[in-house]
XYZ file of C-alpha atoms in Angstrom:
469
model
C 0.000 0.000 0.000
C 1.282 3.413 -1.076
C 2.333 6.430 1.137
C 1.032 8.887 -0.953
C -2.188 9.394 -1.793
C -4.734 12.335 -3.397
C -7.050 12.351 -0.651
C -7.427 10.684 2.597
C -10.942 9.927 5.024
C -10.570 9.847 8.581
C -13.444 7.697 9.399
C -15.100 4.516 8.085
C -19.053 5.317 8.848
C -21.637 6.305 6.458
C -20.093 9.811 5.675
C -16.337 8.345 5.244
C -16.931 5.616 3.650
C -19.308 7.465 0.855
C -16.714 9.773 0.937
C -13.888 7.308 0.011
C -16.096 5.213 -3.061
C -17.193 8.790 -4.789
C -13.676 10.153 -4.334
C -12.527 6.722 -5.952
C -15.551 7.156 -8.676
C -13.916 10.500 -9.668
C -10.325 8.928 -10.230
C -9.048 10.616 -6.723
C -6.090 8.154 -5.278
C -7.619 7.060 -1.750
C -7.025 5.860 1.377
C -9.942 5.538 4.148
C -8.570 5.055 7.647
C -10.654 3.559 10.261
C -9.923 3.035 13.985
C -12.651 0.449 14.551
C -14.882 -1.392 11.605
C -15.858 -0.053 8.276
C -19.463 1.206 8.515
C -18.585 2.908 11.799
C -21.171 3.022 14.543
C -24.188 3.284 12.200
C -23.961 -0.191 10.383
C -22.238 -1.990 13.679
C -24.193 -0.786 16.280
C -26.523 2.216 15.165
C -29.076 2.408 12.895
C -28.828 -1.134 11.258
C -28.863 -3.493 14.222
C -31.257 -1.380 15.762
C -33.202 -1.676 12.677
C -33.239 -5.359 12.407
C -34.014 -5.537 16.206
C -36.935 -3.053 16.231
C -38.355 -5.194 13.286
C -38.213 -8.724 15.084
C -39.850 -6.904 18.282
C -42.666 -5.205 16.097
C -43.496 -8.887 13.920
C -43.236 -10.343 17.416
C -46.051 -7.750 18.949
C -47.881 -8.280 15.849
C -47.930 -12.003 16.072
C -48.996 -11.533 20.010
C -51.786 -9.119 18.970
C -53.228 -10.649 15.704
C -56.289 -12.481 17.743
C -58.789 -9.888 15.795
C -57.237 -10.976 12.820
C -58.561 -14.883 13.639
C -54.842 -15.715 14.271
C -53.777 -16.922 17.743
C -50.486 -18.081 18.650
C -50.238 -19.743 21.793
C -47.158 -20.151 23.804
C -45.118 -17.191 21.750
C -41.650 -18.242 21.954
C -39.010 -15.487 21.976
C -35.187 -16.434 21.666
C -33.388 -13.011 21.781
C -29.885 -14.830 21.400
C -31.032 -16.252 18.256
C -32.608 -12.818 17.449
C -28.938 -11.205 17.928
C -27.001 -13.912 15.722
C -29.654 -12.462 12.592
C -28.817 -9.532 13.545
C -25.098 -9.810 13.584
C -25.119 -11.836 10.117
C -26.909 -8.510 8.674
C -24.637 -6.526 9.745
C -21.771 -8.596 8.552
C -23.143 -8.533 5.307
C -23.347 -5.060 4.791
C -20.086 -3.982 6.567
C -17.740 -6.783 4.025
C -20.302 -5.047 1.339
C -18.697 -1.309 2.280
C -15.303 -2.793 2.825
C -15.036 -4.276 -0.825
C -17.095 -1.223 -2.110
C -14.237 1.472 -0.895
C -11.607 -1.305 -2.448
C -13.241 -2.565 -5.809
C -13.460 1.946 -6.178
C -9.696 1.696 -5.914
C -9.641 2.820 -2.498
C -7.118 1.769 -0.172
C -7.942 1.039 3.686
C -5.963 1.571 6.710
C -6.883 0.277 9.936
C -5.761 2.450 13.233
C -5.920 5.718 14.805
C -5.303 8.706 12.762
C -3.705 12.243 13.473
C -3.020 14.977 11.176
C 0.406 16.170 11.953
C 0.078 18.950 9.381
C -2.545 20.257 6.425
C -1.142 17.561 4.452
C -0.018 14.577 6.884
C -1.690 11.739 8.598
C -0.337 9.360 10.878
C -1.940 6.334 11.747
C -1.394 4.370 14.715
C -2.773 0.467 14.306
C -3.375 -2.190 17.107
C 0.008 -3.404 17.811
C 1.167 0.451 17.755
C 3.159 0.654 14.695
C 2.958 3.854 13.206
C 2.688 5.517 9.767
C 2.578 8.322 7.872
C 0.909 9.136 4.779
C 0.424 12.278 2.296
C -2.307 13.872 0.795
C -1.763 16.166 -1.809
C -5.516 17.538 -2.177
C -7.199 16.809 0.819
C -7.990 15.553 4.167
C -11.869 14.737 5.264
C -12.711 14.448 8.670
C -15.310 12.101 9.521
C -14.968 10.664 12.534
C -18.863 11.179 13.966
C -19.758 11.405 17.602
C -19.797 9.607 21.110
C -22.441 9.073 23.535
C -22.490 12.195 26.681
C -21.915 10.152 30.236
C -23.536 11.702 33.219
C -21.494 11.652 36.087
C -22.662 8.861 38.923
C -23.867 7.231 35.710
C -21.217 5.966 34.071
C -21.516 2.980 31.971
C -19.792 -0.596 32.988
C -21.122 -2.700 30.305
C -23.417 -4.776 32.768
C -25.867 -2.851 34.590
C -24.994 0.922 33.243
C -25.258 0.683 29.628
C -25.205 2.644 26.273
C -27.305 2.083 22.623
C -23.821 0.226 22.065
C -24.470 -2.754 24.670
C -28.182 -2.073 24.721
C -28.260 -3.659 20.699
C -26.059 -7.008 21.807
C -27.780 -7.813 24.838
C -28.409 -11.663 25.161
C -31.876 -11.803 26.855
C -34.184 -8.650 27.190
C -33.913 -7.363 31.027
C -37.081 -7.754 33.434
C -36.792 -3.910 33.720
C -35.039 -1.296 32.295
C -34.745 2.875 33.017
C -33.915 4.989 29.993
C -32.209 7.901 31.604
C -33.308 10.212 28.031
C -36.594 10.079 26.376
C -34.867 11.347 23.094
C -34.683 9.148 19.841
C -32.048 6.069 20.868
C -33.649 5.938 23.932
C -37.507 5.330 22.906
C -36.156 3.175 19.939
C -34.663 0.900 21.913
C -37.197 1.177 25.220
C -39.673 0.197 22.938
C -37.750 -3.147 21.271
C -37.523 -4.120 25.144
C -41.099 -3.068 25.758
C -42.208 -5.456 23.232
C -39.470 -8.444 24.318
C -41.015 -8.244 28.078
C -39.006 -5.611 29.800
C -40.697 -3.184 32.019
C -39.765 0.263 31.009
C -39.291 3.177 33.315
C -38.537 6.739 31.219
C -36.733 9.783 32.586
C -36.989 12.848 30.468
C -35.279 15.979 31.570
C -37.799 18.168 29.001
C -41.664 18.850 29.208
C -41.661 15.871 26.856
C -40.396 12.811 25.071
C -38.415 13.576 21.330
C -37.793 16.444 22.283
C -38.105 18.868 19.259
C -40.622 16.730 17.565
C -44.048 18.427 17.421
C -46.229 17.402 19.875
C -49.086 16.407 18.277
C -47.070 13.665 16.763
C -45.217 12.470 19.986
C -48.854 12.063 21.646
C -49.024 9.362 18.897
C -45.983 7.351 20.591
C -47.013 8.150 23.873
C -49.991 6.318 23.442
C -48.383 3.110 22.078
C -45.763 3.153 25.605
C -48.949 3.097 27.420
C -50.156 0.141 25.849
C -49.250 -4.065 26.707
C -46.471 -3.597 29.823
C -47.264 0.562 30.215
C -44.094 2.644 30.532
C -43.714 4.825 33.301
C -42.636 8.133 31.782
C -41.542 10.619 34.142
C -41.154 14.323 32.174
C -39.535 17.453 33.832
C -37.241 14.562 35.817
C -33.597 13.902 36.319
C -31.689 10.786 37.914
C -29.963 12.031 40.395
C -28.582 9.142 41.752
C -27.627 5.380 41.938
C -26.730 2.174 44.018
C -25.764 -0.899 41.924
C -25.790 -2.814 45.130
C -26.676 -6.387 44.806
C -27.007 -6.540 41.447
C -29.538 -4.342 40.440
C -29.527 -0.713 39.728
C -31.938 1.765 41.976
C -32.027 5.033 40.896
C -33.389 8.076 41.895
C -35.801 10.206 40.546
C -36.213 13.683 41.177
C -39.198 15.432 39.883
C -40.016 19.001 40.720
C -38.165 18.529 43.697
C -39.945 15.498 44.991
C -37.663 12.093 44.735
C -38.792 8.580 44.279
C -36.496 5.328 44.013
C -36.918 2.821 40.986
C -35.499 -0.488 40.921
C -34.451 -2.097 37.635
C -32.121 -4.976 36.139
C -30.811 -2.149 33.372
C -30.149 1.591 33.432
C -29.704 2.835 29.374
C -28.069 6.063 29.148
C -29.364 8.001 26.019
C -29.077 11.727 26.971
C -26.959 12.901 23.472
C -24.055 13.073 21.740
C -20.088 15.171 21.767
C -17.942 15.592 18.255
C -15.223 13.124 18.174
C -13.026 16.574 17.240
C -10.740 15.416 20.263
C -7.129 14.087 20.014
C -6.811 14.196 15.760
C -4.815 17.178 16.257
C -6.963 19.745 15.220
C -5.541 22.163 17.502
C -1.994 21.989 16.320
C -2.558 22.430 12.619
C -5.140 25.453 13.576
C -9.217 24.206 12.277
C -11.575 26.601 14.069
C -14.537 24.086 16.426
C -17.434 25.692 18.057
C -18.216 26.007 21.716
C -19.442 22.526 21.215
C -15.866 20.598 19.876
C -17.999 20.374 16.133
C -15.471 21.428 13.208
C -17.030 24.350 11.602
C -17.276 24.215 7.735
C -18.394 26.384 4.851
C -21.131 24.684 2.401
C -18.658 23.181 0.717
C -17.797 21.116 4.158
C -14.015 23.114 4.076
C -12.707 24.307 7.337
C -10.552 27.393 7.685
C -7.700 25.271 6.606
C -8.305 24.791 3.288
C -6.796 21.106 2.788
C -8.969 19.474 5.700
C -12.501 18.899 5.247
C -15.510 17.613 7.980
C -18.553 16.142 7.094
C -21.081 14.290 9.309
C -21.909 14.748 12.791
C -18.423 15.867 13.861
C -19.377 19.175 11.494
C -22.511 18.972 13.855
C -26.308 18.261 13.667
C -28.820 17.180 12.553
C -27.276 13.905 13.526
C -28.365 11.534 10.366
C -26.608 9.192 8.530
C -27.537 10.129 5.325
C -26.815 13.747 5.956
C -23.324 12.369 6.679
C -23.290 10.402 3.160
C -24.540 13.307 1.102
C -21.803 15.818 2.621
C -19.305 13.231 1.676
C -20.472 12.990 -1.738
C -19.932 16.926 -1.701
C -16.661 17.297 -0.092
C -15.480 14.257 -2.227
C -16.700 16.304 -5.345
C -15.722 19.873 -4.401
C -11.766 17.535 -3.599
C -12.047 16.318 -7.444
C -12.563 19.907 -8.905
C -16.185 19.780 -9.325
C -18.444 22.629 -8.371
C -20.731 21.209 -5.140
C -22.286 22.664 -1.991
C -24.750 21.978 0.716
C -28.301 22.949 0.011
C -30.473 20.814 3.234
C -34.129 22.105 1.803
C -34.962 18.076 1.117
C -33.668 16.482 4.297
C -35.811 14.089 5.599
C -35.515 12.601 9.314
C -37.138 9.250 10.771
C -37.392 8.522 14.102
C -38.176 4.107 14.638
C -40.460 4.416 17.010
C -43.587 2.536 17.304
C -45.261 4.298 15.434
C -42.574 5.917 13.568
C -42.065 9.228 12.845
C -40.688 11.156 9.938
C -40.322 15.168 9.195
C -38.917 17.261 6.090
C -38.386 20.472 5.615
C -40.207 23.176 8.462
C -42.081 21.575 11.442
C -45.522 23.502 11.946
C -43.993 24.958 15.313
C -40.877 26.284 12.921
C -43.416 27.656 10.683
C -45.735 29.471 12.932
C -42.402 30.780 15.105
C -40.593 32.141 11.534
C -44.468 34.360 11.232
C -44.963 32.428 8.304
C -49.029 32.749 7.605
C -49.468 28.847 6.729
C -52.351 26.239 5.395
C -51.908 22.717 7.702
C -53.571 19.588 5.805
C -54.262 16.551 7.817
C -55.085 12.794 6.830
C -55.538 10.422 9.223
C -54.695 6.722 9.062
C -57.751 5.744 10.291
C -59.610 6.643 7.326
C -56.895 5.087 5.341
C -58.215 1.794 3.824
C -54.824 0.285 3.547
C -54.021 1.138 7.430
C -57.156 -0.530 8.106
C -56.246 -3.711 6.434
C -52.917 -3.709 7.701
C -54.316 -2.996 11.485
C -52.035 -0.134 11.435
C -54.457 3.142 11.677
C -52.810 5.517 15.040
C -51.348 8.111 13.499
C -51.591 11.122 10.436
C -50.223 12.451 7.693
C -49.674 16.392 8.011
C -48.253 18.973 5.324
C -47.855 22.659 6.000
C -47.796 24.743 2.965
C -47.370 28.463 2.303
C -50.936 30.344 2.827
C -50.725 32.602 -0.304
C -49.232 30.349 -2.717
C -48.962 27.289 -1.729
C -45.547 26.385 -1.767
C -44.546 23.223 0.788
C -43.163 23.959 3.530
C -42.848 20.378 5.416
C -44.245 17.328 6.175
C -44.529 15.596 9.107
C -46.017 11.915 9.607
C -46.723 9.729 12.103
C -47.964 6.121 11.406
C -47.434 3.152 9.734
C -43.992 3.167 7.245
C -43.604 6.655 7.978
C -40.056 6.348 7.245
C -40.598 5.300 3.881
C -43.512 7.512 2.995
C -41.709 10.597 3.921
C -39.183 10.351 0.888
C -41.988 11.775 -1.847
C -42.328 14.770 0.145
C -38.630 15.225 0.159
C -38.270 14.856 -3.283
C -41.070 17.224 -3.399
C -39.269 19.558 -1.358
C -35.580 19.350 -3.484
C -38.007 20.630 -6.547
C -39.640 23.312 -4.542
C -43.170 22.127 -5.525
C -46.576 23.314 -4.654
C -49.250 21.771 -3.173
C -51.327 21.245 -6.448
C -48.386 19.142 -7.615
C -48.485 16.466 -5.050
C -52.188 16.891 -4.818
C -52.639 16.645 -8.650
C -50.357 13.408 -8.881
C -51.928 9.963 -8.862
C -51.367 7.767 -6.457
C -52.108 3.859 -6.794
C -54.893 2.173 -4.761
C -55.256 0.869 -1.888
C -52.048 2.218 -0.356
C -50.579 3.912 2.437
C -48.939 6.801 0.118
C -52.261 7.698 -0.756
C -52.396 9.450 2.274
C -50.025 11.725 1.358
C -52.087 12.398 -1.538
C -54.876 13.563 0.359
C -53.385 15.280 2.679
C -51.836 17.981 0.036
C -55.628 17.795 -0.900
C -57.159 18.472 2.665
C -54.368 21.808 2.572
C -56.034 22.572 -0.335
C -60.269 22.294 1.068
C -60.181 19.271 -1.773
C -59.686 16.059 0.370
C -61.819 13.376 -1.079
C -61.589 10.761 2.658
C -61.986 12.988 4.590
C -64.286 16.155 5.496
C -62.865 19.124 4.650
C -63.261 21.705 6.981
């Protein structure tokens, strides 16, 4: 493997990686350097095994709850080891897919810790401690994502204290568990547990759960933790406190200055994420950070040294993978001469809760708050035939669109496959469309995207489903 390379990516996850195979599409020499496994924390213990999990916990509910259906299954046998070896062969799959991806793109891979000694230079530092040094003459991307925050008196040990990381390899789900964060890991993987047998206890520091999300959709959610084995959700709270003695964890809650003490097998930390901007020295070679430790970038993801680059959550939120794969197809491009920059109108989030939840473009609280005189239409899955037949009707579609024209301004859903049916309305945003466009377009019968359909309609008075008033 050569010393001397075009461009190299510090960081194997979804922004690196992308990074690495479009700067090896463009004819860019490349070398990726990862300190850990290719894919990063998103394919080996983010998004994907979470994924797979929250999808054997939801069939599994499904299969419990199907009586009304005329299915019963008696004696519902759950074998969470056996759940986690599916898992892990997913995973395996797709990280040996990335690996020979980056390669068969004529990338090169390093494995080991990297540091850039100069605008040019990085060293890398593998298991056994041997170092080396290698050259880029064009650039340097940074994409090294984030790590969990640790609350003091809470730190994790792997056993009873843990993070997303051990909470997606566990063995057997817990008898109890206390998410200490009622933000997006935390209710993702609460509710896998919820649905495995665990009794969940929440502690949310905010007025309420996702915070950030409109609240008309989290109500949604809140309902489904209050159904089978109810959560206990405790909002405006903090753990202020714990004793792992014998075993078990018991924390305490405060809330508004009254304490109570919770037992539980499991305490899941989930309260955020820091920049890993730390040790890659940063510092010595001069690239600006904010208050926060993100590297702060220009749209073309160039910091004020203008041979390093940072894309992904180290450059700092929204915290998505594929925001981190579409800044590394810039940065790659603006690296290979090409004329690219950031333009985030389009980005769609999901949140895989049960039922999920997924937003693009302006929330109606963003609207309203910008003075932004707006039209809201609203379909509900319950008059959705295709929810009905798929037992899956909690839950609306909602668009908020521009009151004198009718430009979009977001979408936000919350139901059934709401991760998947967000993506029209993105692509809807990109184009800057109107209302009528959506609302014009057909949409095949009986489906779930035919809410979307009608919901442009209802913001237009011309919902066909539903009353339009």
């Amino acid at each position: 493997m050569s010393n001397e390379y075009e461009a190299i990516v510090i960081g194997g996850g979804p922004g690196g990686y992308v990074a690495a195979i479009r700067l090896g599409q463009l004819g860019v020499k490349t070398l990726c350097v990862e300190k850990e496994a290719m894919g990063g924390v998103c394919l080996n213990w983010g998004c994907i095994p979470s994924k797979a999990l929250i999808a054997a916990a939801n069939l599994a509910n499904k299969v419990r709850n199907a009586q009304h259906m005329g299915i019963t299954v008696k004696d519902l046998e759950i074998d969470v080891a056996k759940m986690q070896q599916w898992k892990e062969g997913i995973v395996d799959k797709l990280t040996s897919g990335v690996t020979s991806l980056v390669k068969g793109n004529g990338g090169d891979i390093a494995m080991g810790n990297a540091v850039i000694t100069d605008p040019n230079t990085v060293e890398v530092t593998d298991a056994d401690g041997k170092k080396q040094t290698y050259k880029a003459t064009k650039g340097i991307i940074v994409a090294t994502g984030t790590q969990m925050i640790q609350i003091p008196g809470f730190e994790p040990d792997g056993e009873v204290v843990i993070t997303a990381r051990e909470a997606v390899s566990l063995q057997k789900a817990p008898e109890s568990m206390l998410l200490i964060g009622g933000g997006v890991i935390g209710l993702e993987l609460g509710m896998v547990y919820q649905k495995l047998g665990t009794k969940i206890t929440v502690v949310e520091l905010l007025e309420q759960l996702l915070p950030g999300t409109d609240s008309d959709l989290v109500r949604v959610v809140q309902k489904h933790l209050k159904k089978g084995e109810p959560a206990d959700i405790h909002l405006k709270s903090r753990a202020v406190s714990l004793d792992k003695s014998g075993g078990k964890a018991k924390v305490t809650i405060e809330t508004e200055g009254k304490q109570q003490v919770v037992e539980v097998e499991k305490v899941l930390v989930a309260v955020g994420f820091k920049p890993n901007s730390e040790g890659l020295g940063l510092d010595k070679i001069g690239v600006k950070l904010d208050q926060h430790g993100h590297i702060l970038v220009n749209d073309q993801f160039r910091t004020n040294v203008p041979t390093i680059f940072a894309i992904g959550d180290v450059a700092g939120p929204p915290y998505l993978a594929h925001k981190a794969s579409k800044e590394g197809e810039i940065a790659a491009e603006v690296i290979a001469g090409h004329k690219a920059a950031r333009d985030w109108r389009g980005m769609p989030a999901a949140i895989f809760t049960d039922p999920e939840i997924a937003t693009v473009g302006l929330t109606e609280t963003e609207a309203k708050a910008q003075g932004k005189k707006v039209k809201i239409g609203k379909f509900p899955f319950a008059a959705s035939g295709r929810a009905m037949a798929v037992s899956e009707t909690d839950g609306f579609l909602k668009v908020i669109i521009d009151e004198s024209d009718h430009q979009l301004l977001g979408v936000a859903i919350v139901g059934p496959e709401a991760s998947d049916l967000i993506s029209e309305s993105a692509l809807a945003m990109e184009m800057c469309a109107f209302a009528e466009d959506v609302a014009l377009t057909i949409h095949p019968h009986p489906t779930l995207g035919e809410g979307v359909m009608e919901a442009f309609k209802h913001a237009l008075g011309e919902a066909i489903h539903i009353m339009n008033r």
